mmCIF file of C-alpha atoms and ligand atoms in Angstrom:
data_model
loop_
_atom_site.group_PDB
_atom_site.id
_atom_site.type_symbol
_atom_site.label_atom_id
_atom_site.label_comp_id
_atom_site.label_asym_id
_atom_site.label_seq_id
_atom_site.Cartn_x
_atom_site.Cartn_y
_atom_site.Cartn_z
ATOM 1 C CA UNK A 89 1.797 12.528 -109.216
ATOM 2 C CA UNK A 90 2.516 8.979 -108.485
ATOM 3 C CA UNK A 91 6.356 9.899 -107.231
ATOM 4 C CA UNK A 92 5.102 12.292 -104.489
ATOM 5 C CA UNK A 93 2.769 9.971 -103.283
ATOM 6 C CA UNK A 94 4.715 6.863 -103.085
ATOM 7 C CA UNK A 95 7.747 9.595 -101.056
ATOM 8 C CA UNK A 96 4.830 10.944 -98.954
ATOM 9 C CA UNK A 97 3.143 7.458 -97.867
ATOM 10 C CA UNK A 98 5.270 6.975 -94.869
ATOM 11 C CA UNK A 99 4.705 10.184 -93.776
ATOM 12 C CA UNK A 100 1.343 9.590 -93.732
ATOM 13 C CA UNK A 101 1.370 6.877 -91.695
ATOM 14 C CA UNK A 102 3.632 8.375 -89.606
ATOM 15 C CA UNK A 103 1.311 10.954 -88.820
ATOM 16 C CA UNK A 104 -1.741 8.507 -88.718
ATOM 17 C CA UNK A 105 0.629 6.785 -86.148
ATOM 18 C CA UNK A 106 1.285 9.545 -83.728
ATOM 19 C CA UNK A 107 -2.255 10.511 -83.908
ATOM 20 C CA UNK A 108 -3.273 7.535 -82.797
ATOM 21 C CA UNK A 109 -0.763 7.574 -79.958
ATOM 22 C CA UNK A 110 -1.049 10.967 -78.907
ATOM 23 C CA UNK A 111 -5.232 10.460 -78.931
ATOM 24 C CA UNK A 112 -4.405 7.044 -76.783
ATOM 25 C CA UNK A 113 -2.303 8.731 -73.908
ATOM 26 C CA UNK A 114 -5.730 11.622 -73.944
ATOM 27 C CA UNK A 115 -8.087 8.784 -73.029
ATOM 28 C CA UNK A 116 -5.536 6.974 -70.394
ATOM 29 C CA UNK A 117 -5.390 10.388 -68.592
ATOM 30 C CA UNK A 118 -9.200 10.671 -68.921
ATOM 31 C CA UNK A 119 -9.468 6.904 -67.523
ATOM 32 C CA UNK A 120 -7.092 7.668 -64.553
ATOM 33 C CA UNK A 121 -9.499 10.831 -63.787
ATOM 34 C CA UNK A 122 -6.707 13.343 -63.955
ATOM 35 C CA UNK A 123 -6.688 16.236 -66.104
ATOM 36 C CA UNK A 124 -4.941 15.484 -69.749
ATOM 37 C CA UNK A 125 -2.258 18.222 -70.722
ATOM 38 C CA UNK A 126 -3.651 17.032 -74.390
ATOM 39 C CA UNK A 127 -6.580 19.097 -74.927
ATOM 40 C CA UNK A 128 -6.785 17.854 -78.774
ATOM 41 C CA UNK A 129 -4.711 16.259 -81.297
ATOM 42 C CA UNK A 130 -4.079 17.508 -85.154
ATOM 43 C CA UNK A 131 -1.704 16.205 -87.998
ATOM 44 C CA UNK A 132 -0.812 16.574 -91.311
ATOM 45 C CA UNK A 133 1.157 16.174 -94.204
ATOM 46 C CA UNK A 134 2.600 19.232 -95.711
ATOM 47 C CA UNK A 135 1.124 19.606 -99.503
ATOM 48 C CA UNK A 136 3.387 19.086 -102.080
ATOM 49 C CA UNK A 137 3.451 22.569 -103.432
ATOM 50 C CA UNK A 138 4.161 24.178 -99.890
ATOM 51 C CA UNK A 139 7.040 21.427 -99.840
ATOM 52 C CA UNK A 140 8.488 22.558 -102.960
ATOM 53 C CA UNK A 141 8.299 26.235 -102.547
ATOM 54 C CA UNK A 142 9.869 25.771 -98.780
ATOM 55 C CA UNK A 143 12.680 23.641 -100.578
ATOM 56 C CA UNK A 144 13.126 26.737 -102.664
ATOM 57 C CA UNK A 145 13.027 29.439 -100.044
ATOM 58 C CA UNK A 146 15.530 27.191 -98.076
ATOM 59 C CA UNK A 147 17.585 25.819 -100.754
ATOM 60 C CA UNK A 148 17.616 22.259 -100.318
ATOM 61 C CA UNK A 149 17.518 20.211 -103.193
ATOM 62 C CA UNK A 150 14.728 18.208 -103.593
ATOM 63 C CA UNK A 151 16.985 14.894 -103.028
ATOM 64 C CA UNK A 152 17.816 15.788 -99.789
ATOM 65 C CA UNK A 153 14.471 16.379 -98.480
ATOM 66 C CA UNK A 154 14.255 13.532 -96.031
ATOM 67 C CA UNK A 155 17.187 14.976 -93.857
ATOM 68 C CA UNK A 156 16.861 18.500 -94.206
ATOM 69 C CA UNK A 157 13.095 19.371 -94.236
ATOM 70 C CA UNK A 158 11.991 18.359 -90.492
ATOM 71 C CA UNK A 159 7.960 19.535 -91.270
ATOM 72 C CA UNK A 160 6.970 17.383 -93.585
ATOM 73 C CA UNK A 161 5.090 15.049 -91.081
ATOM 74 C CA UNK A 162 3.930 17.392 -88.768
ATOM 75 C CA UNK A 163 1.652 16.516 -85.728
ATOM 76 C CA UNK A 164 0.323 19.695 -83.084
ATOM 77 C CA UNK A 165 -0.907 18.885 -79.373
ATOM 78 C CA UNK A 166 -2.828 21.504 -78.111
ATOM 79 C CA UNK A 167 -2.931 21.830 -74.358
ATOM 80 C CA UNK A 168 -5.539 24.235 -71.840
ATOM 81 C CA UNK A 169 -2.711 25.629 -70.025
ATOM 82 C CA UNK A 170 0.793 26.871 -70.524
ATOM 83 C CA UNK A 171 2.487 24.095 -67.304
ATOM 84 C CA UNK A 172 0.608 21.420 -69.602
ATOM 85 C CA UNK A 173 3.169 21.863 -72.439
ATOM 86 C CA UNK A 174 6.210 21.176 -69.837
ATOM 87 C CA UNK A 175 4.295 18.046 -68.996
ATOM 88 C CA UNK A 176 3.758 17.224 -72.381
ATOM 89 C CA UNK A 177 7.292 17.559 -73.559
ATOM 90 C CA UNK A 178 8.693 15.432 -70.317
ATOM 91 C CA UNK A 179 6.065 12.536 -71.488
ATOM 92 C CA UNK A 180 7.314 13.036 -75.156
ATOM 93 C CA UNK A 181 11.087 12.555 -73.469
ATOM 94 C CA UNK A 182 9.953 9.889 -71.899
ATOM 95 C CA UNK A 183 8.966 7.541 -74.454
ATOM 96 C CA UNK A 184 10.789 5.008 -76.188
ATOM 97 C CA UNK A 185 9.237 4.311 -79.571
ATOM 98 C CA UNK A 186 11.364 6.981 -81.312
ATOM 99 C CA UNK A 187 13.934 9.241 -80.413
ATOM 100 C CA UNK A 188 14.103 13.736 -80.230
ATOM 101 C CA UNK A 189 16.769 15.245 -83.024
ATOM 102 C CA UNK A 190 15.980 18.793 -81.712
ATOM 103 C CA UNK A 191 14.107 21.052 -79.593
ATOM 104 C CA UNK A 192 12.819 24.468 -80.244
ATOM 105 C CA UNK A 193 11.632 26.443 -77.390
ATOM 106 C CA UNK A 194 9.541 29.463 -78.808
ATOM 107 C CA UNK A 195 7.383 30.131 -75.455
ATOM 108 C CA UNK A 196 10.720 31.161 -73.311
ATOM 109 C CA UNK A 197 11.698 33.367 -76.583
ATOM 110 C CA UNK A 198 8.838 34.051 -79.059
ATOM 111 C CA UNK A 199 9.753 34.324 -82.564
ATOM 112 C CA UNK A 200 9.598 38.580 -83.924
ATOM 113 C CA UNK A 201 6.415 37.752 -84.912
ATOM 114 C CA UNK A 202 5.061 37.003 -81.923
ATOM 115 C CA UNK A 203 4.904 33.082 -82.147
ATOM 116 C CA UNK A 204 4.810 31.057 -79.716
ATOM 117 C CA UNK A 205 4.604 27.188 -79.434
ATOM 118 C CA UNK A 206 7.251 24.537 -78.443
ATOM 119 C CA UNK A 207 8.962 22.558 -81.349
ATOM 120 C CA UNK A 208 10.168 19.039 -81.132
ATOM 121 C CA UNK A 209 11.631 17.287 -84.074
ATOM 122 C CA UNK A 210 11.740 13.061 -83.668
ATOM 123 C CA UNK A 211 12.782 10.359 -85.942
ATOM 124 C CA UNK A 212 10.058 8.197 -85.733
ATOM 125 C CA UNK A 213 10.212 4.581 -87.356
ATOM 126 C CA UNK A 214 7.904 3.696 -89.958
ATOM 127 C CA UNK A 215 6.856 -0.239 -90.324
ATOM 128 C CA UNK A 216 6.930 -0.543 -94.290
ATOM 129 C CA UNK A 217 6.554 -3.635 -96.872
ATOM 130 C CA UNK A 218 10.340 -2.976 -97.901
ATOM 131 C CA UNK A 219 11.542 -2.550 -93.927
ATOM 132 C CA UNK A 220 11.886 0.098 -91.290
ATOM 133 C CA UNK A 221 12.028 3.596 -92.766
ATOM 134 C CA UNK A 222 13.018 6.917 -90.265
ATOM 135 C CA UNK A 223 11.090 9.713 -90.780
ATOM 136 C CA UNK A 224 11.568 13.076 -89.255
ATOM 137 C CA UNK A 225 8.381 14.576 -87.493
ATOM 138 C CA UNK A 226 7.831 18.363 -86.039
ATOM 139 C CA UNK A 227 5.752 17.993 -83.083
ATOM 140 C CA UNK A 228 4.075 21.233 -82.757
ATOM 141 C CA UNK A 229 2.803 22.326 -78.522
ATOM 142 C CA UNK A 230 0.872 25.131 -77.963
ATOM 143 C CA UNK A 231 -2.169 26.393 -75.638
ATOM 144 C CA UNK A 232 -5.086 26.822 -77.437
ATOM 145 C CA UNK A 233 -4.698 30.407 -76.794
ATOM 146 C CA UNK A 234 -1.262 30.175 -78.958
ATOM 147 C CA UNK A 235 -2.836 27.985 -81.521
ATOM 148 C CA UNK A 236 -5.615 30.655 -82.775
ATOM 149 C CA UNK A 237 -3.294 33.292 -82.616
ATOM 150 C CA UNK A 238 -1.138 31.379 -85.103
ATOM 151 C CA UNK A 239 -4.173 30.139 -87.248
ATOM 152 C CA UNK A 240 -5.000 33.807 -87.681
ATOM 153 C CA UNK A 241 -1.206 35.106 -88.446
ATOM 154 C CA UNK A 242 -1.000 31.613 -90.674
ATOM 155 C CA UNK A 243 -4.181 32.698 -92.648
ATOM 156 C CA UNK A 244 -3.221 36.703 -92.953
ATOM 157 C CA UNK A 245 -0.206 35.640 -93.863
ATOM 158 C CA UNK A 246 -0.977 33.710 -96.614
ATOM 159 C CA UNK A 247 -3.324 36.684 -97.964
ATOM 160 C CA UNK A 248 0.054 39.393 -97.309
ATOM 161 C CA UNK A 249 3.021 36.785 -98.381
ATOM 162 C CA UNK A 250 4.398 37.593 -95.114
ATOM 163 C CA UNK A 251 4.445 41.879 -95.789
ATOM 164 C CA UNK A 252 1.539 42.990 -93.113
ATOM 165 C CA UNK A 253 0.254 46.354 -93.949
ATOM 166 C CA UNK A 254 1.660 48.676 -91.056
ATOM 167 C CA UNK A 255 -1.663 48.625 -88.969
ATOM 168 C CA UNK A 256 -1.820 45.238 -89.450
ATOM 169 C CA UNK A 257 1.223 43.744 -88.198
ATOM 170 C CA UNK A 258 -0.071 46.184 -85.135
ATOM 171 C CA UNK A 259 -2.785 44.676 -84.705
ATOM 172 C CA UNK A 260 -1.197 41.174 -84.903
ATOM 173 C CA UNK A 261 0.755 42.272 -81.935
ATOM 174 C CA UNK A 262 -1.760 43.312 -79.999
ATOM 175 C CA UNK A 263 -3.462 40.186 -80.457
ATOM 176 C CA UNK A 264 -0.147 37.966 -79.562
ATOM 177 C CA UNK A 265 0.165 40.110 -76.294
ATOM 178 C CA UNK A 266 -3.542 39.471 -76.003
ATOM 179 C CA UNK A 267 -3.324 35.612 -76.111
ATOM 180 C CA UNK A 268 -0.240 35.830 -73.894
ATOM 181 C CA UNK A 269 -2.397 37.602 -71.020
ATOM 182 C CA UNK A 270 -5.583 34.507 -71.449
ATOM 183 C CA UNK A 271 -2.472 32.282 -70.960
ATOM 184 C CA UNK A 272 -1.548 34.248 -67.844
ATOM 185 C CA UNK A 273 -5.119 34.498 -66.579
ATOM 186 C CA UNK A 274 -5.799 30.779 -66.593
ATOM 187 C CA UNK A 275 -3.073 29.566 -65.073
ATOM 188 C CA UNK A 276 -3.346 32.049 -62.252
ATOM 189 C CA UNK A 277 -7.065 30.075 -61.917
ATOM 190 C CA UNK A 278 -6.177 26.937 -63.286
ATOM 191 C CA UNK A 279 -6.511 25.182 -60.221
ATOM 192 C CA UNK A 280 -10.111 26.065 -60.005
ATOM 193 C CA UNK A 281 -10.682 24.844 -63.409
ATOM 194 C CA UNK A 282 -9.537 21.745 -62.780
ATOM 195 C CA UNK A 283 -11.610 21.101 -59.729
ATOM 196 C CA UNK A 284 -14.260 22.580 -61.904
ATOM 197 C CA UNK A 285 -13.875 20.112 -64.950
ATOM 198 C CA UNK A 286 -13.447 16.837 -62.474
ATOM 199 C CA UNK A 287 -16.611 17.585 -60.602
ATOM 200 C CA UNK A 288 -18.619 17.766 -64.369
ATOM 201 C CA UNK A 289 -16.236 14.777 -65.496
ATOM 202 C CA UNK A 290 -17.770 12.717 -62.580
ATOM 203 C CA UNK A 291 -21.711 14.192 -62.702
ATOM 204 C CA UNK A 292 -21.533 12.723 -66.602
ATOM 205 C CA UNK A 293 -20.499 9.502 -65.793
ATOM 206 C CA UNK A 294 -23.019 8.954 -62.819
HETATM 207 P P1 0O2 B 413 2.861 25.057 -92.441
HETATM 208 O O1 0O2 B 413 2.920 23.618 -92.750
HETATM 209 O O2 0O2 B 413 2.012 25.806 -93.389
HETATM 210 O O3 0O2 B 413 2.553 25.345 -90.994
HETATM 211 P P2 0O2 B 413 10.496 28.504 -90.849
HETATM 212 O O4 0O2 B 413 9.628 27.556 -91.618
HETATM 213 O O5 0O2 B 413 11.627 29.078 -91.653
HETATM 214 O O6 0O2 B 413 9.707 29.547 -90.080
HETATM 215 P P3 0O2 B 413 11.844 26.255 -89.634
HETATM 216 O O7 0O2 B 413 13.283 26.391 -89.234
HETATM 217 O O8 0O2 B 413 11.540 25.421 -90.833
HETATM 218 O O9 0O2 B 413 11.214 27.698 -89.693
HETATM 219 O O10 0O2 B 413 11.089 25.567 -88.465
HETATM 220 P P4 0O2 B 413 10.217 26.150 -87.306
HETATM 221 O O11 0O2 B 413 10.756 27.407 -86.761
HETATM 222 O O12 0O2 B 413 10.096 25.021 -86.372
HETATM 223 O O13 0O2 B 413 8.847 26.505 -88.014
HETATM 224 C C1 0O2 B 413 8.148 25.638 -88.825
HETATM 225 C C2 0O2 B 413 6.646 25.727 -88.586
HETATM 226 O O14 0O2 B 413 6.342 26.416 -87.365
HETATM 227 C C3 0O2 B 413 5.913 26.545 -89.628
HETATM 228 O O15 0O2 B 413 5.630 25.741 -90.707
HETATM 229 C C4 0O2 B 413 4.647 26.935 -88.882
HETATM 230 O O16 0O2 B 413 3.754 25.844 -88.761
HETATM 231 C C5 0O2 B 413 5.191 27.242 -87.518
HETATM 232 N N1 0O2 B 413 5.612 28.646 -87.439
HETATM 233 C C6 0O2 B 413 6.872 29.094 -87.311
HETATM 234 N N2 0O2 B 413 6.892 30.439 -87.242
HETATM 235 C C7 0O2 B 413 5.623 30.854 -87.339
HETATM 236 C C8 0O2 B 413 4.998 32.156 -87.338
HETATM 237 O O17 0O2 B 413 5.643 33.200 -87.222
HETATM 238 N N3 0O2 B 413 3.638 32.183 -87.470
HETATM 239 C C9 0O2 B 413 2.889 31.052 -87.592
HETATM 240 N N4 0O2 B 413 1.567 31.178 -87.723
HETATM 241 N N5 0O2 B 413 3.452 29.815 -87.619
HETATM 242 C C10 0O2 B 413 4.796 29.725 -87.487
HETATM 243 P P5 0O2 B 413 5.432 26.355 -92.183
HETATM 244 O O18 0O2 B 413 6.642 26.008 -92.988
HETATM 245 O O19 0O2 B 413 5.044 27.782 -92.101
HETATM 246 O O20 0O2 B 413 4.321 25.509 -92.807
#
């Protein structure tokens, strides 16, 4: 539908933007030779239909989407190790090409489901043909260890509308306290794997 698209289109480019950005500060840490906290870079613009039925769940009307929904741009920086999402949310704080609404720490205090990931909302400006428009952008951070356990919850919990079978939502936990202990593990050795990846970083470009 021609409305949607036309209210979506700077969010799209907002994301595009951001991308972009976040992809560009990856390769500046690889050209310095120090490790990235950016492992990899996703984005995307919620679909219509989850927009709508979130709008529902949440009552907000429709016309007051722009202020009230904060995920409909949403970009996700996933980092190696839990100290590289600190870093990444001082260099977010540091930058001056938009500014942070809110902050949402869910790695010092998981959500009950056992999410975890750390949640900044920006207004980021958006260059258009009619003039600067502000658009609201969740920035998702999470180690890649948090980022398949949410896939996984994400994917069941589409299939279960959010009601996990008993042994199920067991499971789930398990698996969150599972992910938690690989984030614990490698940053007890991180420093090794750093060493580690420079050495290979430098064999490939000899
Ligand atoms: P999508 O686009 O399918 O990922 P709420 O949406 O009510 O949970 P709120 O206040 O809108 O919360 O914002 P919050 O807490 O920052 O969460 C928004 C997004 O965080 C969600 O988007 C998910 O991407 C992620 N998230 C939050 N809680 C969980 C969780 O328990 N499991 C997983 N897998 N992801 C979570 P949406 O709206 O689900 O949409």
């Amino acid at each position: 539908m021609k409305v949607w698209e036309l209210f979506l289109a700077p969010y799209k480019q907002a994301v595009d933007e951001l991308k972009v950005k976040f992809k560009g500060m990856r390769a500046q840490f690889e050209l310095d030779g120090g490790h990235s906290p950016i492992e990899f870079v996703t984005g995307r613009v919620k679909p219509t239909a989850s927009i709508i039925d979130k709008a529902q769940r949440k009552a907000i009307p429709l016309d007051k989407l722009e202020a009230e929904m904060q995920d409909i741009a949403g970009v996700r920086i996933m980092c190696q190790f839990v100290e590289d999402i600190m870093s990444m949310v001082d260099l977010i704080r540091a930058r001056k090409d938009f500014t942070i609404i809110e902050e949402r720490d869910y790695i010092s205090s998981k959500k009950e489901s056992g999410y975890r990931s750390y949640h900044m909302v920006i207004d980021y400006p958006v260059q258009t043909i009619n003039g600067e428009k502000h658009i609201l952008v969740e920035i998702q951070i999470r180690t890649l260890a948090m980022n398949f356990w949410a896939t996984i919850e994400h994917s069941l919990n589409y299939k279960y509308k959010g009601q996990f079978p008993e042994d199920m939502r067991k499971r789930l936990e398990r698996a969150a306290e599972a992910a938690f202990q690989l984030d614990e593990e490698m940053s007890e050795i991180r420093e090794e794997i750093q060493e580690a990846q420079a050495i290979f970083t430098k064999k490939k470009e000899e």
